[in-house]
PDB file of C-alpha atoms in Angstrom:
ATOM      1  CA  UNK V1199     108.829  66.357  88.494  1.00  0.00           C
ATOM      2  CA  UNK V1200     110.385  68.052  85.464  1.00  0.00           C
ATOM      3  CA  UNK V1201     107.957  69.120  82.829  1.00  0.00           C
ATOM      4  CA  UNK V1202     107.383  66.934  79.794  1.00  0.00           C
ATOM      5  CA  UNK V1203     109.446  67.775  76.650  1.00  0.00           C
ATOM      6  CA  UNK V1204     107.565  68.641  73.461  1.00  0.00           C
ATOM      7  CA  UNK V1205     108.378  65.329  72.016  1.00  0.00           C
ATOM      8  CA  UNK V1206     107.139  63.449  75.035  1.00  0.00           C
ATOM      9  CA  UNK V1207     103.907  65.570  74.748  1.00  0.00           C
ATOM     10  CA  UNK V1208     103.488  64.640  71.170  1.00  0.00           C
ATOM     11  CA  UNK V1209     104.095  60.994  71.920  1.00  0.00           C
ATOM     12  CA  UNK V1210     101.358  61.060  74.630  1.00  0.00           C
ATOM     13  CA  UNK V1211      98.896  62.738  72.132  1.00  0.00           C
ATOM     14  CA  UNK V1212      99.808  59.864  69.595  1.00  0.00           C
ATOM     15  CA  UNK V1213      98.990  57.206  72.389  1.00  0.00           C
ATOM     16  CA  UNK V1214      95.797  59.021  73.073  1.00  0.00           C
ATOM     17  CA  UNK V1215      94.852  58.808  69.399  1.00  0.00           C
ATOM     18  CA  UNK V1216      95.211  55.024  69.521  1.00  0.00           C
ATOM     19  CA  UNK V1217      92.892  54.961  72.519  1.00  0.00           C
ATOM     20  CA  UNK V1218      90.453  57.065  70.868  1.00  0.00           C
ATOM     21  CA  UNK V1219      90.227  55.130  67.565  1.00  0.00           C
ATOM     22  CA  UNK V1220      89.978  51.874  69.718  1.00  0.00           C
ATOM     23  CA  UNK V1221      86.544  53.249  70.971  1.00  0.00           C
ATOM     24  CA  UNK V1222      84.949  53.763  67.584  1.00  0.00           C
ATOM     25  CA  UNK V1223      83.852  50.306  66.680  1.00  0.00           C
ATOM     26  CA  UNK V1224      81.383  49.912  69.657  1.00  0.00           C
ATOM     27  CA  UNK V1225      80.346  53.410  69.369  1.00  0.00           C
ATOM     28  CA  UNK V1226      79.650  53.445  65.698  1.00  0.00           C
ATOM     29  CA  UNK V1227      77.455  50.284  66.184  1.00  0.00           C
ATOM     30  CA  UNK V1228      75.608  52.176  69.025  1.00  0.00           C
ATOM     31  CA  UNK V1229      74.731  55.123  66.738  1.00  0.00           C
ATOM     32  CA  UNK V1230      73.654  53.000  63.876  1.00  0.00           C
ATOM     33  CA  UNK V1231      71.187  51.116  66.082  1.00  0.00           C
ATOM     34  CA  UNK V1232      69.406  54.366  66.556  1.00  0.00           C
ATOM     35  CA  UNK V1233      69.995  56.387  63.465  1.00  0.00           C
ATOM     36  CA  UNK V1234      70.456  53.805  60.922  1.00  0.00           C
ATOM     37  CA  UNK V1235      73.684  52.438  59.265  1.00  0.00           C
ATOM     38  CA  UNK V1236      73.858  55.143  56.596  1.00  0.00           C
ATOM     39  CA  UNK V1237      72.279  58.092  58.558  1.00  0.00           C
ATOM     40  CA  UNK V1238      74.230  57.333  61.596  1.00  0.00           C
ATOM     41  CA  UNK V1239      77.532  57.168  59.762  1.00  0.00           C
ATOM     42  CA  UNK V1240      76.550  60.469  58.028  1.00  0.00           C
ATOM     43  CA  UNK V1241      75.852  62.182  61.434  1.00  0.00           C
ATOM     44  CA  UNK V1242      79.194  60.572  62.824  1.00  0.00           C
ATOM     45  CA  UNK V1243      81.347  61.977  60.106  1.00  0.00           C
ATOM     46  CA  UNK V1244      79.515  65.337  60.145  1.00  0.00           C
ATOM     47  CA  UNK V1245      80.254  65.763  63.953  1.00  0.00           C
ATOM     48  CA  UNK V1246      83.862  64.626  63.191  1.00  0.00           C
ATOM     49  CA  UNK V1247      84.156  67.370  60.469  1.00  0.00           C
ATOM     50  CA  UNK V1248      82.969  70.015  62.693  1.00  0.00           C
ATOM     51  CA  UNK V1249      85.449  69.006  65.472  1.00  0.00           C
ATOM     52  CA  UNK V1250      88.446  68.993  63.041  1.00  0.00           C
ATOM     53  CA  UNK V1251      87.401  72.388  61.512  1.00  0.00           C
ATOM     54  CA  UNK V1252      87.458  73.933  64.845  1.00  0.00           C
ATOM     55  CA  UNK V1253      90.869  72.245  65.879  1.00  0.00           C
ATOM     56  CA  UNK V1254      92.699  72.359  62.620  1.00  0.00           C
ATOM     57  CA  UNK V1255      90.909  74.966  60.601  1.00  0.00           C
ATOM     58  CA  UNK V1256      89.820  74.938  57.020  1.00  0.00           C
ATOM     59  CA  UNK V1257      92.454  73.139  54.826  1.00  0.00           C
ATOM     60  CA  UNK V1258      94.337  75.019  52.137  1.00  0.00           C
ATOM     61  CA  UNK V1259      94.129  72.922  49.052  1.00  0.00           C
ATOM     62  CA  UNK V1260      96.887  74.605  47.262  1.00  0.00           C
ATOM     63  CA  UNK V1261      99.373  73.172  49.750  1.00  0.00           C
ATOM     64  CA  UNK V1262      98.614  69.577  48.541  1.00  0.00           C
ATOM     65  CA  UNK V1263      99.690  67.700  45.512  1.00  0.00           C
ATOM     66  CA  UNK V1264      96.723  67.117  43.188  1.00  0.00           C
ATOM     67  CA  UNK V1265      97.448  63.329  43.074  1.00  0.00           C
ATOM     68  CA  UNK V1266      97.163  63.204  46.768  1.00  0.00           C
ATOM     69  CA  UNK V1267      93.935  64.990  46.992  1.00  0.00           C
ATOM     70  CA  UNK V1268      92.324  62.923  44.263  1.00  0.00           C
ATOM     71  CA  UNK V1269      93.563  59.421  45.254  1.00  0.00           C
ATOM     72  CA  UNK V1270      93.845  60.236  48.862  1.00  0.00           C
ATOM     73  CA  UNK V1271      90.224  61.362  49.045  1.00  0.00           C
ATOM     74  CA  UNK V1272      88.892  58.491  46.915  1.00  0.00           C
ATOM     75  CA  UNK V1273      90.672  55.749  49.068  1.00  0.00           C
ATOM     76  CA  UNK V1274      89.896  57.498  52.433  1.00  0.00           C
ATOM     77  CA  UNK V1275      86.263  57.925  51.717  1.00  0.00           C
ATOM     78  CA  UNK V1276      85.804  54.542  50.404  1.00  0.00           C
ATOM     79  CA  UNK V1277      87.528  53.024  53.526  1.00  0.00           C
ATOM     80  CA  UNK V1278      85.565  55.048  55.988  1.00  0.00           C
ATOM     81  CA  UNK V1279      82.199  54.132  54.332  1.00  0.00           C
ATOM     82  CA  UNK V1280      83.197  50.434  54.202  1.00  0.00           C
ATOM     83  CA  UNK V1281      84.073  50.516  57.851  1.00  0.00           C
ATOM     84  CA  UNK V1282      81.002  52.456  59.178  1.00  0.00           C
ATOM     85  CA  UNK V1283      78.551  50.544  56.992  1.00  0.00           C
ATOM     86  CA  UNK V1284      79.947  46.997  57.815  1.00  0.00           C
ATOM     87  CA  UNK V1285      79.357  47.681  61.391  1.00  0.00           C
ATOM     88  CA  UNK V1286      75.961  49.357  60.873  1.00  0.00           C
ATOM     89  CA  UNK V1287      74.618  46.528  58.821  1.00  0.00           C
ATOM     90  CA  UNK V1288      75.924  43.757  61.029  1.00  0.00           C
ATOM     91  CA  UNK V1289      73.134  41.353  62.087  1.00  0.00           C
ATOM     92  CA  UNK V1290      73.831  41.775  65.784  1.00  0.00           C
ATOM     93  CA  UNK V1291      76.344  43.381  68.224  1.00  0.00           C
ATOM     94  CA  UNK V1292      78.639  40.361  68.443  1.00  0.00           C
ATOM     95  CA  UNK V1293      78.875  40.095  64.656  1.00  0.00           C
ATOM     96  CA  UNK V1294      79.682  43.840  64.657  1.00  0.00           C
ATOM     97  CA  UNK V1295      82.722  43.221  66.869  1.00  0.00           C
ATOM     98  CA  UNK V1296      83.684  40.383  64.836  1.00  0.00           C
ATOM     99  CA  UNK V1297      83.572  42.725  61.707  1.00  0.00           C
ATOM    100  CA  UNK V1298      85.674  45.294  63.621  1.00  0.00           C
ATOM    101  CA  UNK V1299      88.349  42.733  63.841  1.00  0.00           C
ATOM    102  CA  UNK V1300      88.375  41.979  60.119  1.00  0.00           C
ATOM    103  CA  UNK V1301      89.149  45.670  59.629  1.00  0.00           C
ATOM    104  CA  UNK V1302      92.524  45.109  61.630  1.00  0.00           C
ATOM    105  CA  UNK V1303      93.884  43.042  58.688  1.00  0.00           C
ATOM    106  CA  UNK V1304      95.066  46.226  57.328  1.00  0.00           C
ATOM    107  CA  UNK V1305      98.454  46.408  58.904  1.00  0.00           C
ATOM    108  CA  UNK V1306      99.457  43.032  57.526  1.00  0.00           C
ATOM    109  CA  UNK V1307      98.039  43.934  54.141  1.00  0.00           C
ATOM    110  CA  UNK V1308      99.924  47.328  54.412  1.00  0.00           C
ATOM    111  CA  UNK V1309     103.131  45.522  54.851  1.00  0.00           C
ATOM    112  CA  UNK V1310     102.415  42.829  52.095  1.00  0.00           C
ATOM    113  CA  UNK V1311     101.549  45.525  49.571  1.00  0.00           C
ATOM    114  CA  UNK V1312     104.720  47.650  50.651  1.00  0.00           C
ATOM    115  CA  UNK V1313     106.767  44.577  49.717  1.00  0.00           C
ATOM    116  CA  UNK V1314     105.032  43.873  46.489  1.00  0.00           C
ATOM    117  CA  UNK V1315     104.761  47.354  45.146  1.00  0.00           C
ATOM    118  CA  UNK V1316     107.038  49.601  47.080  1.00  0.00           C
ATOM    119  CA  UNK V1317     110.073  47.453  47.113  1.00  0.00           C
ATOM    120  CA  UNK V1318     109.955  47.260  50.962  1.00  0.00           C
ATOM    121  CA  UNK V1319     112.576  44.826  52.202  1.00  0.00           C
ATOM    122  CA  UNK V1320     111.392  42.167  54.724  1.00  0.00           C
ATOM    123  CA  UNK V1321     112.535  38.930  56.347  1.00  0.00           C
ATOM    124  CA  UNK V1322     111.048  35.639  54.944  1.00  0.00           C
ATOM    125  CA  UNK V1323     109.193  35.091  58.047  1.00  0.00           C
ATOM    126  CA  UNK V1324     106.900  37.953  57.255  1.00  0.00           C
ATOM    127  CA  UNK V1325     104.632  35.224  55.800  1.00  0.00           C
ATOM    128  CA  UNK V1326     104.210  33.715  59.065  1.00  0.00           C
ATOM    129  CA  UNK V1327     102.766  36.967  60.540  1.00  0.00           C
ATOM    130  CA  UNK V1328     100.444  37.248  57.581  1.00  0.00           C
ATOM    131  CA  UNK V1329      99.215  33.752  57.963  1.00  0.00           C
ATOM    132  CA  UNK V1330      98.753  34.041  61.630  1.00  0.00           C
ATOM    133  CA  UNK V1331      96.571  37.068  61.304  1.00  0.00           C
ATOM    134  CA  UNK V1332      94.416  35.429  58.697  1.00  0.00           C
ATOM    135  CA  UNK V1333      94.145  32.231  60.758  1.00  0.00           C
ATOM    136  CA  UNK V1334      93.265  34.595  63.816  1.00  0.00           C
ATOM    137  CA  UNK V1335      90.377  36.142  61.837  1.00  0.00           C
ATOM    138  CA  UNK V1336      89.367  32.576  60.776  1.00  0.00           C
ATOM    139  CA  UNK V1337      89.335  31.372  64.308  1.00  0.00           C
ATOM    140  CA  UNK V1338      87.228  34.281  65.466  1.00  0.00           C
ATOM    141  CA  UNK V1339      84.641  33.861  62.642  1.00  0.00           C
ATOM    142  CA  UNK V1340      84.594  29.888  63.438  1.00  0.00           C
ATOM    143  CA  UNK V1341      82.905  30.781  66.707  1.00  0.00           C
ATOM    144  CA  UNK V1342      83.181  28.600  69.902  1.00  0.00           C
ATOM    145  CA  UNK V1343      83.825  25.313  68.226  1.00  0.00           C
ATOM    146  CA  UNK V1344      87.398  26.083  67.121  1.00  0.00           C
ATOM    147  CA  UNK V1345      88.708  26.261  63.419  1.00  0.00           C
ATOM    148  CA  UNK V1346      85.882  25.385  61.035  1.00  0.00           C
ATOM    149  CA  UNK V1347      85.779  26.516  57.336  1.00  0.00           C
ATOM    150  CA  UNK V1348      82.179  25.474  57.018  1.00  0.00           C
ATOM    151  CA  UNK V1349      81.204  27.790  60.018  1.00  0.00           C
ATOM    152  CA  UNK V1350      83.223  30.618  58.480  1.00  0.00           C
ATOM    153  CA  UNK V1351      81.506  30.272  55.163  1.00  0.00           C
ATOM    154  CA  UNK V1352      78.040  30.007  56.992  1.00  0.00           C
ATOM    155  CA  UNK V1353      78.838  33.360  58.724  1.00  0.00           C
ATOM    156  CA  UNK V1354      79.946  35.107  55.515  1.00  0.00           C
ATOM    157  CA  UNK V1355      76.824  33.734  53.707  1.00  0.00           C
ATOM    158  CA  UNK V1356      74.495  35.029  56.346  1.00  0.00           C
ATOM    159  CA  UNK V1357      75.624  38.631  55.944  1.00  0.00           C
ATOM    160  CA  UNK V1358      77.815  38.891  52.609  1.00  0.00           C
ATOM    161  CA  UNK V1359      77.465  42.569  52.536  1.00  0.00           C
ATOM    162  CA  UNK V1360      78.896  43.329  55.902  1.00  0.00           C
ATOM    163  CA  UNK V1361      81.644  40.946  55.544  1.00  0.00           C
ATOM    164  CA  UNK V1362      82.521  42.071  52.164  1.00  0.00           C
ATOM    165  CA  UNK V1363      82.538  45.683  53.163  1.00  0.00           C
ATOM    166  CA  UNK V1364      84.825  44.949  56.267  1.00  0.00           C
ATOM    167  CA  UNK V1365      87.344  42.813  54.119  1.00  0.00           C
ATOM    168  CA  UNK V1366      87.280  45.466  51.452  1.00  0.00           C
ATOM    169  CA  UNK V1367      87.936  48.351  53.826  1.00  0.00           C
ATOM    170  CA  UNK V1368      91.070  46.498  55.189  1.00  0.00           C
ATOM    171  CA  UNK V1369      92.363  46.299  51.744  1.00  0.00           C
ATOM    172  CA  UNK V1370      91.472  49.746  50.777  1.00  0.00           C
ATOM    173  CA  UNK V1371      93.187  51.157  53.960  1.00  0.00           C
ATOM    174  CA  UNK V1372      96.388  49.201  53.249  1.00  0.00           C
ATOM    175  CA  UNK V1373      96.508  50.718  49.600  1.00  0.00           C
ATOM    176  CA  UNK V1374      95.831  54.166  51.100  1.00  0.00           C
ATOM    177  CA  UNK V1375      98.705  53.845  53.683  1.00  0.00           C
ATOM    178  CA  UNK V1376     101.108  52.821  50.769  1.00  0.00           C
ATOM    179  CA  UNK V1377      99.929  55.247  48.148  1.00  0.00           C
ATOM    180  CA  UNK V1378      99.723  58.343  50.444  1.00  0.00           C
ATOM    181  CA  UNK V1379     103.232  57.658  51.766  1.00  0.00           C
ATOM    182  CA  UNK V1380     104.505  58.257  48.308  1.00  0.00           C
ATOM    183  CA  UNK V1381     102.556  61.075  47.230  1.00  0.00           C
ATOM    184  CA  UNK V1382     101.573  63.154  50.368  1.00  0.00           C
ATOM    185  CA  UNK V1383     104.897  64.810  50.892  1.00  0.00           C
ATOM    186  CA  UNK V1384     104.344  64.763  54.658  1.00  0.00           C
ATOM    187  CA  UNK V1385     101.097  66.728  54.306  1.00  0.00           C
ATOM    188  CA  UNK V1386      97.762  65.694  55.933  1.00  0.00           C
ATOM    189  CA  UNK V1387      94.456  66.495  54.391  1.00  0.00           C
ATOM    190  CA  UNK V1388      92.277  64.548  56.926  1.00  0.00           C
ATOM    191  CA  UNK V1389      89.979  67.498  57.346  1.00  0.00           C
ATOM    192  CA  UNK V1390      89.066  67.518  53.698  1.00  0.00           C
ATOM    193  CA  UNK V1391      88.804  63.688  53.658  1.00  0.00           C
ATOM    194  CA  UNK V1392      86.555  63.536  56.736  1.00  0.00           C
ATOM    195  CA  UNK V1393      84.338  66.228  55.354  1.00  0.00           C
ATOM    196  CA  UNK V1394      84.094  64.446  51.905  1.00  0.00           C
ATOM    197  CA  UNK V1395      83.180  61.166  53.703  1.00  0.00           C
ATOM    198  CA  UNK V1396      80.188  63.098  55.450  1.00  0.00           C
ATOM    199  CA  UNK V1397      79.171  64.420  52.182  1.00  0.00           C
ATOM    200  CA  UNK V1398      79.283  61.096  50.365  1.00  0.00           C
ATOM    201  CA  UNK V1399      77.210  59.454  53.034  1.00  0.00           C
ATOM    202  CA  UNK V1400      74.528  62.250  52.844  1.00  0.00           C
ATOM    203  CA  UNK V1401      74.283  61.643  49.097  1.00  0.00           C
ATOM    204  CA  UNK V1402      73.777  58.044  49.778  1.00  0.00           C
ATOM    205  CA  UNK V1403      71.230  58.541  52.531  1.00  0.00           C
ATOM    206  CA  UNK V1404      68.169  59.361  50.342  1.00  0.00           C
ATOM    207  CA  UNK V1405      68.562  56.111  48.534  1.00  0.00           C
ATOM    208  CA  UNK V1406      68.929  53.990  51.687  1.00  0.00           C
ATOM    209  CA  UNK V1407      65.386  53.244  52.282  1.00  0.00           C
ATOM    210  CA  UNK V1408      66.026  53.854  56.112  1.00  0.00           C
ATOM    211  CA  UNK V1409      63.003  54.430  58.175  1.00  0.00           C
ATOM    212  CA  UNK V1410      64.386  57.473  59.774  1.00  0.00           C
ATOM    213  CA  UNK V1411      66.540  58.667  62.667  1.00  0.00           C
ATOM    214  CA  UNK V1412      65.362  57.967  66.173  1.00  0.00           C
ATOM    215  CA  UNK V1413      67.290  60.153  68.558  1.00  0.00           C
ATOM    216  CA  UNK V1414      67.739  59.434  72.269  1.00  0.00           C
ATOM    217  CA  UNK V1415      69.894  60.331  74.950  1.00  0.00           C
ATOM    218  CA  UNK V1416      72.054  57.261  74.865  1.00  0.00           C
ATOM    219  CA  UNK V1417      72.312  57.646  70.999  1.00  0.00           C
ATOM    220  CA  UNK V1418      73.186  61.372  71.139  1.00  0.00           C
ATOM    221  CA  UNK V1419      75.866  60.841  73.624  1.00  0.00           C
ATOM    222  CA  UNK V1420      77.350  58.028  71.696  1.00  0.00           C
ATOM    223  CA  UNK V1421      77.237  60.162  68.458  1.00  0.00           C
ATOM    224  CA  UNK V1422      79.000  63.042  70.072  1.00  0.00           C
ATOM    225  CA  UNK V1423      81.546  60.673  71.637  1.00  0.00           C
ATOM    226  CA  UNK V1424      82.292  58.841  68.399  1.00  0.00           C
ATOM    227  CA  UNK V1425      82.498  61.936  66.264  1.00  0.00           C
ATOM    228  CA  UNK V1426      84.625  63.665  68.693  1.00  0.00           C
ATOM    229  CA  UNK V1427      86.861  60.463  69.216  1.00  0.00           C
ATOM    230  CA  UNK V1428      87.428  60.197  65.497  1.00  0.00           C
ATOM    231  CA  UNK V1429      88.268  63.817  64.885  1.00  0.00           C
ATOM    232  CA  UNK V1430      90.529  64.106  67.928  1.00  0.00           C
ATOM    233  CA  UNK V1431      92.195  60.848  67.010  1.00  0.00           C
ATOM    234  CA  UNK V1432      93.239  62.126  63.658  1.00  0.00           C
ATOM    235  CA  UNK V1433      94.383  65.488  65.117  1.00  0.00           C
ATOM    236  CA  UNK V1434      96.268  63.856  67.799  1.00  0.00           C
ATOM    237  CA  UNK V1435      97.863  61.211  65.594  1.00  0.00           C
ATOM    238  CA  UNK V1436      98.895  64.021  63.087  1.00  0.00           C
ATOM    239  CA  UNK V1437     100.851  65.659  66.129  1.00  0.00           C
ATOM    240  CA  UNK V1438     102.262  62.326  67.262  1.00  0.00           C
ATOM    241  CA  UNK V1439     103.756  61.072  64.127  1.00  0.00           C
ATOM    242  CA  UNK V1440     105.292  64.436  63.296  1.00  0.00           C
ATOM    243  CA  UNK V1441     106.871  65.319  66.599  1.00  0.00           C
ATOM    244  CA  UNK V1442     106.735  62.053  68.851  1.00  0.00           C
ATOM    245  CA  UNK V1443     108.412  58.686  69.103  1.00  0.00           C
ATOM    246  CA  UNK V1444     107.097  57.062  65.949  1.00  0.00           C
ATOM    247  CA  UNK V1445     108.693  53.659  66.853  1.00  0.00           C
ATOM    248  CA  UNK V1446     106.913  53.540  69.956  1.00  0.00           C
ATOM    249  CA  UNK V1447     103.597  54.635  68.613  1.00  0.00           C
ATOM    250  CA  UNK V1448     103.912  52.173  65.785  1.00  0.00           C
ATOM    251  CA  UNK V1449     104.504  49.298  68.154  1.00  0.00           C
ATOM    252  CA  UNK V1450     101.507  50.250  70.367  1.00  0.00           C
ATOM    253  CA  UNK V1451      99.200  50.815  67.504  1.00  0.00           C
ATOM    254  CA  UNK V1452      99.499  47.154  66.717  1.00  0.00           C
ATOM    255  CA  UNK V1453      97.569  46.348  70.004  1.00  0.00           C
ATOM    256  CA  UNK V1454      94.612  48.372  68.849  1.00  0.00           C
ATOM    257  CA  UNK V1455      92.608  45.161  68.058  1.00  0.00           C
ATOM    258  CA  UNK V1456      92.766  44.179  71.712  1.00  0.00           C
ATOM    259  CA  UNK V1457      91.703  47.646  73.046  1.00  0.00           C
ATOM    260  CA  UNK V1458      89.101  48.040  70.356  1.00  0.00           C
ATOM    261  CA  UNK V1459      87.559  44.427  71.453  1.00  0.00           C
ATOM    262  CA  UNK V1460      87.633  45.545  75.045  1.00  0.00           C
ATOM    263  CA  UNK V1461      85.969  48.946  74.508  1.00  0.00           C
ATOM    264  CA  UNK V1462      83.390  47.442  72.069  1.00  0.00           C
ATOM    265  CA  UNK V1463      82.366  44.582  74.561  1.00  0.00           C
ATOM    266  CA  UNK V1464      81.916  47.360  77.262  1.00  0.00           C
ATOM    267  CA  UNK V1465      80.121  49.634  75.070  1.00  0.00           C
ATOM    268  CA  UNK V1466      77.859  47.065  73.538  1.00  0.00           C
ATOM    269  CA  UNK V1467      77.377  45.087  76.762  1.00  0.00           C
ATOM    270  CA  UNK V1468      78.486  42.030  74.814  1.00  0.00           C
ATOM    271  CA  UNK V1469      80.184  38.956  76.244  1.00  0.00           C
ATOM    272  CA  UNK V1470      83.008  37.574  74.069  1.00  0.00           C
ATOM    273  CA  UNK V1471      84.110  33.942  73.906  1.00  0.00           C
ATOM    274  CA  UNK V1472      87.530  32.669  74.715  1.00  0.00           C
ATOM    275  CA  UNK V1473      87.899  31.761  71.068  1.00  0.00           C
ATOM    276  CA  UNK V1474      87.284  35.411  70.093  1.00  0.00           C
ATOM    277  CA  UNK V1475      89.959  36.488  72.529  1.00  0.00           C
ATOM    278  CA  UNK V1476      92.422  33.852  71.159  1.00  0.00           C
ATOM    279  CA  UNK V1477      91.712  35.021  67.660  1.00  0.00           C
ATOM    280  CA  UNK V1478      92.288  38.670  68.739  1.00  0.00           C
ATOM    281  CA  UNK V1479      95.707  37.683  70.106  1.00  0.00           C
ATOM    282  CA  UNK V1480      96.563  35.842  66.937  1.00  0.00           C
ATOM    283  CA  UNK V1481      95.687  39.005  64.742  1.00  0.00           C
ATOM    284  CA  UNK V1482      97.855  41.226  66.990  1.00  0.00           C
ATOM    285  CA  UNK V1483     100.880  39.088  67.052  1.00  0.00           C
ATOM    286  CA  UNK V1484     100.506  38.395  63.359  1.00  0.00           C
ATOM    287  CA  UNK V1485     100.558  42.198  62.640  1.00  0.00           C
ATOM    288  CA  UNK V1486     103.630  42.648  65.150  1.00  0.00           C
ATOM    289  CA  UNK V1487     105.509  39.935  63.306  1.00  0.00           C
ATOM    290  CA  UNK V1488     104.823  41.478  59.856  1.00  0.00           C
ATOM    291  CA  UNK V1489     106.003  44.889  61.360  1.00  0.00           C
ATOM    292  CA  UNK V1490     109.048  43.465  62.898  1.00  0.00           C
ATOM    293  CA  UNK V1491     109.984  41.580  59.686  1.00  0.00           C
ATOM    294  CA  UNK V1492     110.350  44.865  57.807  1.00  0.00           C
ATOM    295  CA  UNK V1493     112.601  46.424  60.511  1.00  0.00           C
ATOM    296  CA  UNK V1494     116.328  46.737  59.841  1.00  0.00           C
ATOM    297  CA  UNK V1495     118.532  45.021  62.368  1.00  0.00           C
TER     298      UNK V1495
END
């Protein structure tokens, strides 16, 4: 068997990043149950920062545009806080997985914003993909009884903070993707961004009124796993998009909601309904349709 080329190795690293990121929803929830929503998130991003510093080194700020450092930092930190706290403040594990799915509206929102603000050309049926993803989220939020606006509204009212954070995170990450594409100049300041996220969460922690962190072996294992997965995911993805098959990676990345749901169900020992999986498929297909609608023939 011939050795893998550098391009193939980079592509494999990119695929590994997708798998690693797919694991974080369930692991973040596991850590938050022991260390608290804010304290757990602060610990997770601290571990992620240490991993990235070891692997990628201290970033040289002079290599980055000031606009990228300011806007990129602000959007990245806000997104990560929204994601982690929405999962941490979820009422239960099933709701946490549901909130994780709302996060995966970002690919459709990214395409929509690229069309509206970046002049991205797209086929008319991009609207079909956006509506299908939104309908899929609604289907998940309606529970086992099928499409029900009343049930969706009841779910949101039961925990408006988590649902608001999850939806805001999806919008913020879509903005981040569009903004950084224009101003990053091919650079990646993820080490700085992750460390700023950890710092922001530690600054919030004293005002969180959390009862304290309760460490146990399962919590520590989950913490090390999610912090490493997050850091390794960003490091591997950076290599993948720079040197690998970006078309393949982009296509596979749209199946992250499926992988994430599988990992979360296993990690959190939670049985998911048929309606949930139907909604996951809708979100995934909707994202793929949006992506395909922007591809040149």
